Amino acid sequence: KQEVTQIPAALSVPEGENLVLNCSFTDSAIYNLQWFRQDPGKGLTSLLLIQSSQREQTSGRLNASLDKSSGRSTLYIAASQPGDSATYLCAVSWISGSARQLTFGSGTQLTVLP
Amino acid sequence: NAGVTQTPKFQVLKTGQSMTLQCAQDMNHNSMYWYRQDPGMGLRLIYYSASEGTTDKGEVPNGYNVSRLNKREFSLRLESAAPSQTSVYFCASRDGYEQYFGPGTRLTVT
């Protein structure tokens, strides 16, 4: 079964720290991978999308990398701020999937302490 | 552009009642999806529609039906609600690569 795992489930860091969130997936034949942010009681905001042919994507203080051979992606957040506190979800679309459906990890709940 | 919209935002049902969750997108996307999110879990796919006129089951379709009314609208129906269907429901649509999500419907079944 194709699965996505995110560890740790929760992370707490002091403001200003650089941090890495991890995502692993069981099948390397992916179409793309998306990182989302979800604030409490809210919907999902897409942060970064990495195509299968890409190794990384950057947006501001965020950098996402992709290593298909090892089945891993990381989301790097530089100089963290309290406003970065949210749940971060990783989702994979596999080549074998129908209509490019996404399979989600259970998320990492990030708290940035002032 | 409104993006993906969902109605209602909140709903409380009694066991056995029925209701329809509405979703619409104004981005001219072909594919649309319904997910549910339970506490501490990621999103799980209920049904999807690759294009107007087609629908297919996802990971957790039992107890639900869908209708792709036209290219813009994709509705999710609970025929006889059960407490296990208490969840947050998200609709999404997809362009060539990326999925865009609505704000969600928080459903409680008592």
mmCIF file of C-alpha atoms in Angstrom:
data_model
loop_
_atom_site.group_PDB
_atom_site.id
_atom_site.type_symbol
_atom_site.label_atom_id
_atom_site.label_comp_id
_atom_site.label_asym_id
_atom_site.label_seq_id
_atom_site.Cartn_x
_atom_site.Cartn_y
_atom_site.Cartn_z
ATOM 1 C CA LYS A 1 0.000 0.000 0.000
ATOM 2 C CA GLN A 2 1.257 3.470 -0.861
ATOM 3 C CA GLU A 3 1.704 5.456 2.332
ATOM 4 C CA VAL A 4 3.045 8.818 3.480
ATOM 5 C CA THR A 5 4.577 9.230 6.924
ATOM 6 C CA GLN A 6 5.519 12.403 8.765
ATOM 7 C CA ILE A 7 7.726 12.364 11.835
ATOM 8 C CA PRO A 8 7.642 13.931 14.370
ATOM 9 C CA ALA A 9 3.932 14.441 14.971
ATOM 10 C CA ALA A 10 4.705 17.602 16.936
ATOM 11 C CA LEU A 11 7.671 19.930 17.205
ATOM 12 C CA SER A 12 8.333 22.947 19.409
ATOM 13 C CA VAL A 13 11.220 25.344 18.736
ATOM 14 C CA PRO A 14 12.284 28.801 19.914
ATOM 15 C CA GLU A 15 11.871 31.727 17.561
ATOM 16 C CA GLY A 16 14.742 32.237 15.143
ATOM 17 C CA GLU A 17 15.716 28.612 14.797
ATOM 18 C CA ASN A 18 16.117 26.912 11.444
ATOM 19 C CA LEU A 19 14.146 23.676 11.328
ATOM 20 C CA VAL A 20 13.459 20.674 9.122
ATOM 21 C CA LEU A 21 10.205 18.759 8.763
ATOM 22 C CA ASN A 22 10.380 15.252 7.360
ATOM 23 C CA CYS A 23 8.135 13.315 4.995
ATOM 24 C CA SER A 24 8.689 9.754 3.772
ATOM 25 C CA PHE A 25 6.759 7.756 1.169
ATOM 26 C CA THR A 26 6.695 4.090 0.284
ATOM 27 C CA ASP A 27 6.784 4.151 -3.531
ATOM 28 C CA SER A 28 9.334 6.164 -5.493
ATOM 29 C CA ALA A 29 7.181 6.339 -8.647
ATOM 30 C CA ILE A 30 5.672 9.690 -7.759
ATOM 31 C CA TYR A 31 4.092 12.279 -10.045
ATOM 32 C CA ASN A 32 4.636 15.163 -7.624
ATOM 33 C CA LEU A 33 4.704 16.090 -3.951
ATOM 34 C CA GLN A 34 2.997 19.031 -2.244
ATOM 35 C CA TRP A 35 3.600 20.663 1.125
ATOM 36 C CA PHE A 36 0.609 22.351 2.771
ATOM 37 C CA ARG A 37 0.096 24.496 5.818
ATOM 38 C CA GLN A 38 -3.063 24.211 7.925
ATOM 39 C CA ASP A 39 -3.947 26.658 10.676
ATOM 40 C CA PRO A 40 -6.326 25.483 13.450
ATOM 41 C CA GLY A 41 -9.884 25.229 12.203
ATOM 42 C CA LYS A 42 -8.902 26.362 8.717
ATOM 43 C CA GLY A 43 -8.385 24.911 5.276
ATOM 44 C CA LEU A 44 -5.159 23.963 3.526
ATOM 45 C CA THR A 45 -2.758 26.454 2.002
ATOM 46 C CA SER A 46 -0.377 25.105 -0.598
ATOM 47 C CA LEU A 47 3.225 26.062 0.189
ATOM 48 C CA LEU A 48 5.361 24.286 -2.368
ATOM 49 C CA LEU A 49 4.913 21.772 -5.155
ATOM 50 C CA ILE A 50 7.813 19.629 -6.363
ATOM 51 C CA GLN A 51 7.513 17.780 -9.629
ATOM 52 C CA SER A 52 9.004 14.322 -9.971
ATOM 53 C CA SER A 53 11.832 15.653 -12.138
ATOM 54 C CA GLN A 54 12.821 18.354 -9.629
ATOM 55 C CA ARG A 55 15.121 18.128 -6.618
ATOM 56 C CA GLU A 56 13.940 21.193 -4.719
ATOM 57 C CA GLN A 57 11.688 24.226 -4.679
ATOM 58 C CA THR A 58 12.062 27.479 -2.757
ATOM 59 C CA SER A 59 9.629 30.162 -1.659
ATOM 60 C CA GLY A 60 10.891 32.859 0.682
ATOM 61 C CA ARG A 61 12.104 31.227 3.895
ATOM 62 C CA LEU A 62 10.844 27.810 2.798
ATOM 63 C CA ASN A 63 12.808 25.205 0.884
ATOM 64 C CA ALA A 64 11.473 21.771 0.008
ATOM 65 C CA SER A 65 13.684 18.980 -1.264
ATOM 66 C CA LEU A 66 12.834 15.684 -2.889
ATOM 67 C CA ASP A 67 14.857 12.454 -2.981
ATOM 68 C CA LYS A 68 12.823 9.849 -4.816
ATOM 69 C CA SER A 69 15.378 7.082 -4.490
ATOM 70 C CA SER A 70 15.229 7.195 -0.698
ATOM 71 C CA GLY A 71 11.497 8.034 -0.594
ATOM 72 C CA ARG A 72 11.985 11.276 1.325
ATOM 73 C CA SER A 73 11.147 14.942 1.231
ATOM 74 C CA THR A 74 12.116 17.648 3.681
ATOM 75 C CA LEU A 75 10.669 21.089 4.314
ATOM 76 C CA TYR A 76 13.277 23.504 5.614
ATOM 77 C CA ILE A 77 12.074 26.646 7.384
ATOM 78 C CA ALA A 78 14.699 29.318 7.957
ATOM 79 C CA ALA A 79 14.632 31.796 10.835
ATOM 80 C CA SER A 80 11.340 30.522 12.248
ATOM 81 C CA GLN A 81 8.732 32.974 13.546
ATOM 82 C CA PRO A 82 5.709 32.546 15.852
ATOM 83 C CA GLY A 83 3.521 33.103 12.794
ATOM 84 C CA ASP A 84 4.909 29.858 11.344
ATOM 85 C CA SER A 85 3.058 27.909 14.043
ATOM 86 C CA ALA A 86 0.661 25.567 12.232
ATOM 87 C CA THR A 87 0.302 21.976 11.083
ATOM 88 C CA TYR A 88 2.365 21.104 8.020
ATOM 89 C CA LEU A 89 1.069 18.358 5.755
ATOM 90 C CA CYS A 90 2.957 16.470 3.071
ATOM 91 C CA ALA A 91 0.975 14.877 0.217
ATOM 92 C CA VAL A 92 2.078 12.659 -2.650
ATOM 93 C CA SER A 93 0.516 12.048 -6.037
ATOM 94 C CA TRP A 94 1.685 8.746 -7.518
ATOM 95 C CA ILE A 95 2.054 7.946 -11.190
ATOM 96 C CA SER A 96 -0.198 4.910 -10.746
ATOM 97 C CA GLY A 97 -2.920 6.933 -9.040
ATOM 98 C CA SER A 98 -6.113 7.864 -10.815
ATOM 99 C CA ALA A 99 -6.783 11.529 -11.552
ATOM 100 C CA ARG A 100 -3.625 12.476 -9.676
ATOM 101 C CA GLN A 101 -5.256 11.923 -6.298
ATOM 102 C CA LEU A 102 -3.201 12.904 -3.256
ATOM 103 C CA THR A 103 -2.232 10.671 -0.350
ATOM 104 C CA PHE A 104 -1.554 12.685 2.803
ATOM 105 C CA GLY A 105 0.683 12.205 5.791
ATOM 106 C CA SER A 106 -0.838 12.867 9.202
ATOM 107 C CA GLY A 107 1.100 16.118 9.577
ATOM 108 C CA THR A 108 3.632 17.747 11.894
ATOM 109 C CA GLN A 109 2.231 20.282 14.356
ATOM 110 C CA LEU A 110 4.802 23.062 14.669
ATOM 111 C CA THR A 111 4.908 25.531 17.548
ATOM 112 C CA VAL A 112 7.387 28.415 17.384
ATOM 113 C CA LEU A 113 7.853 29.978 20.819
ATOM 114 C CA PRO A 114 8.456 33.727 21.089
ATOM 115 C CA ASN B 1 -11.581 34.733 -8.265
ATOM 116 C CA ALA B 2 -13.225 32.914 -5.355
ATOM 117 C CA GLY B 3 -11.248 29.696 -5.969
ATOM 118 C CA VAL B 4 -12.947 26.705 -4.299
ATOM 119 C CA THR B 5 -16.029 27.448 -2.213
ATOM 120 C CA GLN B 6 -17.927 25.107 0.098
ATOM 121 C CA THR B 7 -21.314 25.338 1.799
ATOM 122 C CA PRO B 8 -22.266 25.071 4.552
ATOM 123 C CA LYS B 9 -19.341 25.910 6.854
ATOM 124 C CA PHE B 10 -20.858 24.094 9.829
ATOM 125 C CA GLN B 11 -23.623 21.503 10.169
ATOM 126 C CA VAL B 12 -25.061 19.384 12.950
ATOM 127 C CA LEU B 13 -27.123 16.345 11.996
ATOM 128 C CA LYS B 14 -28.929 13.668 13.927
ATOM 129 C CA THR B 15 -28.170 10.026 13.152
ATOM 130 C CA GLY B 16 -30.142 8.913 10.113
ATOM 131 C CA GLN B 17 -30.641 12.376 8.626
ATOM 132 C CA SER B 18 -29.436 13.173 5.133
ATOM 133 C CA MET B 19 -27.684 16.183 3.703
ATOM 134 C CA THR B 20 -25.658 17.389 0.734
ATOM 135 C CA LEU B 21 -22.379 19.266 0.935
ATOM 136 C CA GLN B 22 -21.863 21.673 -1.924
ATOM 137 C CA CYS B 23 -18.602 22.543 -3.652
ATOM 138 C CA ALA B 24 -17.910 24.878 -6.559
ATOM 139 C CA GLN B 25 -14.756 26.086 -8.286
ATOM 140 C CA ASP B 26 -14.301 28.951 -10.715
ATOM 141 C CA MET B 27 -10.878 27.991 -12.067
ATOM 142 C CA ASN B 28 -12.122 25.850 -14.962
ATOM 143 C CA HIS B 29 -10.441 22.749 -13.526
ATOM 144 C CA ASN B 30 -11.361 19.320 -14.816
ATOM 145 C CA SER B 31 -10.636 17.277 -11.701
ATOM 146 C CA MET B 32 -12.379 17.646 -8.363
ATOM 147 C CA TYR B 33 -12.079 15.755 -5.075
ATOM 148 C CA TRP B 34 -13.760 15.204 -1.722
ATOM 149 C CA TYR B 35 -11.646 14.455 1.357
ATOM 150 C CA ARG B 36 -12.395 13.987 5.024
ATOM 151 C CA GLN B 37 -10.070 14.894 7.880
ATOM 152 C CA ASP B 38 -10.315 13.321 11.320
ATOM 153 C CA PRO B 39 -8.426 14.490 14.433
ATOM 154 C CA GLY B 40 -4.717 13.740 14.318
ATOM 155 C CA MET B 41 -4.925 12.371 10.809
ATOM 156 C CA GLY B 42 -4.182 13.603 7.364
ATOM 157 C CA LEU B 43 -6.857 13.874 4.734
ATOM 158 C CA ARG B 44 -8.409 10.752 3.205
ATOM 159 C CA LEU B 45 -9.985 10.678 -0.226
ATOM 160 C CA ILE B 46 -13.700 9.874 -0.340
ATOM 161 C CA TYR B 47 -14.563 10.321 -4.035
ATOM 162 C CA TYR B 48 -13.112 12.115 -6.998
ATOM 163 C CA SER B 49 -14.155 13.229 -10.450
ATOM 164 C CA ALA B 50 -11.517 13.258 -13.163
ATOM 165 C CA SER B 51 -13.772 15.194 -15.513
ATOM 166 C CA GLU B 52 -17.356 16.308 -15.950
ATOM 167 C CA GLY B 53 -19.620 13.283 -16.084
ATOM 168 C CA THR B 54 -17.254 10.857 -14.328
ATOM 169 C CA THR B 55 -16.876 9.917 -10.662
ATOM 170 C CA ASP B 56 -14.824 7.268 -8.871
ATOM 171 C CA LYS B 57 -14.397 5.921 -5.365
ATOM 172 C CA GLY B 58 -11.446 6.869 -3.224
ATOM 173 C CA GLU B 59 -10.121 5.303 -0.044
ATOM 174 C CA VAL B 60 -13.220 5.747 2.190
ATOM 175 C CA PRO B 61 -16.398 5.912 0.001
ATOM 176 C CA ASN B 62 -18.820 3.913 2.179
ATOM 177 C CA GLY B 63 -21.851 5.933 3.290
ATOM 178 C CA TYR B 64 -21.374 8.658 0.680
ATOM 179 C CA ASN B 65 -22.529 9.473 -2.832
ATOM 180 C CA VAL B 66 -21.374 12.199 -5.185
ATOM 181 C CA SER B 67 -22.641 14.114 -8.171
ATOM 182 C CA ARG B 68 -20.587 16.050 -10.683
ATOM 183 C CA LEU B 69 -23.351 18.441 -11.697
ATOM 184 C CA ASN B 70 -21.271 20.321 -14.250
ATOM 185 C CA LYS B 71 -17.653 21.349 -14.626
ATOM 186 C CA ARG B 72 -17.899 23.822 -11.727
ATOM 187 C CA GLU B 73 -19.839 21.854 -9.129
ATOM 188 C CA PHE B 74 -19.192 18.608 -7.250
ATOM 189 C CA SER B 75 -21.525 17.664 -4.407
ATOM 190 C CA LEU B 76 -21.195 15.078 -1.637
ATOM 191 C CA ARG B 77 -24.301 13.431 -0.177
ATOM 192 C CA LEU B 78 -24.768 11.592 3.082
ATOM 193 C CA GLU B 79 -27.945 9.521 2.706
ATOM 194 C CA SER B 80 -28.189 8.347 6.326
ATOM 195 C CA ALA B 81 -25.686 10.088 8.557
ATOM 196 C CA ALA B 82 -23.819 8.116 11.225
ATOM 197 C CA PRO B 83 -21.685 9.382 14.154
ATOM 198 C CA SER B 84 -18.612 7.904 12.383
ATOM 199 C CA GLN B 85 -19.117 10.542 9.686
ATOM 200 C CA THR B 86 -18.398 13.348 12.144
ATOM 201 C CA SER B 87 -15.442 15.007 10.461
ATOM 202 C CA VAL B 88 -14.204 18.016 8.537
ATOM 203 C CA TYR B 89 -14.871 17.703 4.815
ATOM 204 C CA PHE B 90 -12.684 19.382 2.227
ATOM 205 C CA CYS B 91 -13.317 19.816 -1.460
ATOM 206 C CA ALA B 92 -10.446 20.386 -3.879
ATOM 207 C CA SER B 93 -9.888 20.960 -7.562
ATOM 208 C CA ARG B 94 -6.784 20.454 -9.659
ATOM 209 C CA ASP B 95 -5.110 22.207 -12.537
ATOM 210 C CA GLY B 96 -2.384 20.345 -14.420
ATOM 211 C CA TYR B 97 -0.268 19.805 -11.335
ATOM 212 C CA GLU B 98 -1.540 21.337 -8.126
ATOM 213 C CA GLN B 99 -4.618 20.827 -5.944
ATOM 214 C CA TYR B 100 -6.468 23.805 -4.483
ATOM 215 C CA PHE B 101 -8.613 23.359 -1.405
ATOM 216 C CA GLY B 102 -11.808 24.906 -0.124
ATOM 217 C CA PRO B 103 -12.212 26.148 3.474
ATOM 218 C CA GLY B 104 -13.954 22.985 4.673
ATOM 219 C CA THR B 105 -17.293 21.956 6.191
ATOM 220 C CA ARG B 106 -17.286 20.931 9.837
ATOM 221 C CA LEU B 107 -19.953 18.223 10.273
ATOM 222 C CA THR B 108 -21.110 16.771 13.583
ATOM 223 C CA VAL B 109 -23.473 13.793 13.678
ATOM 224 C CA THR B 110 -25.112 13.179 17.060
#
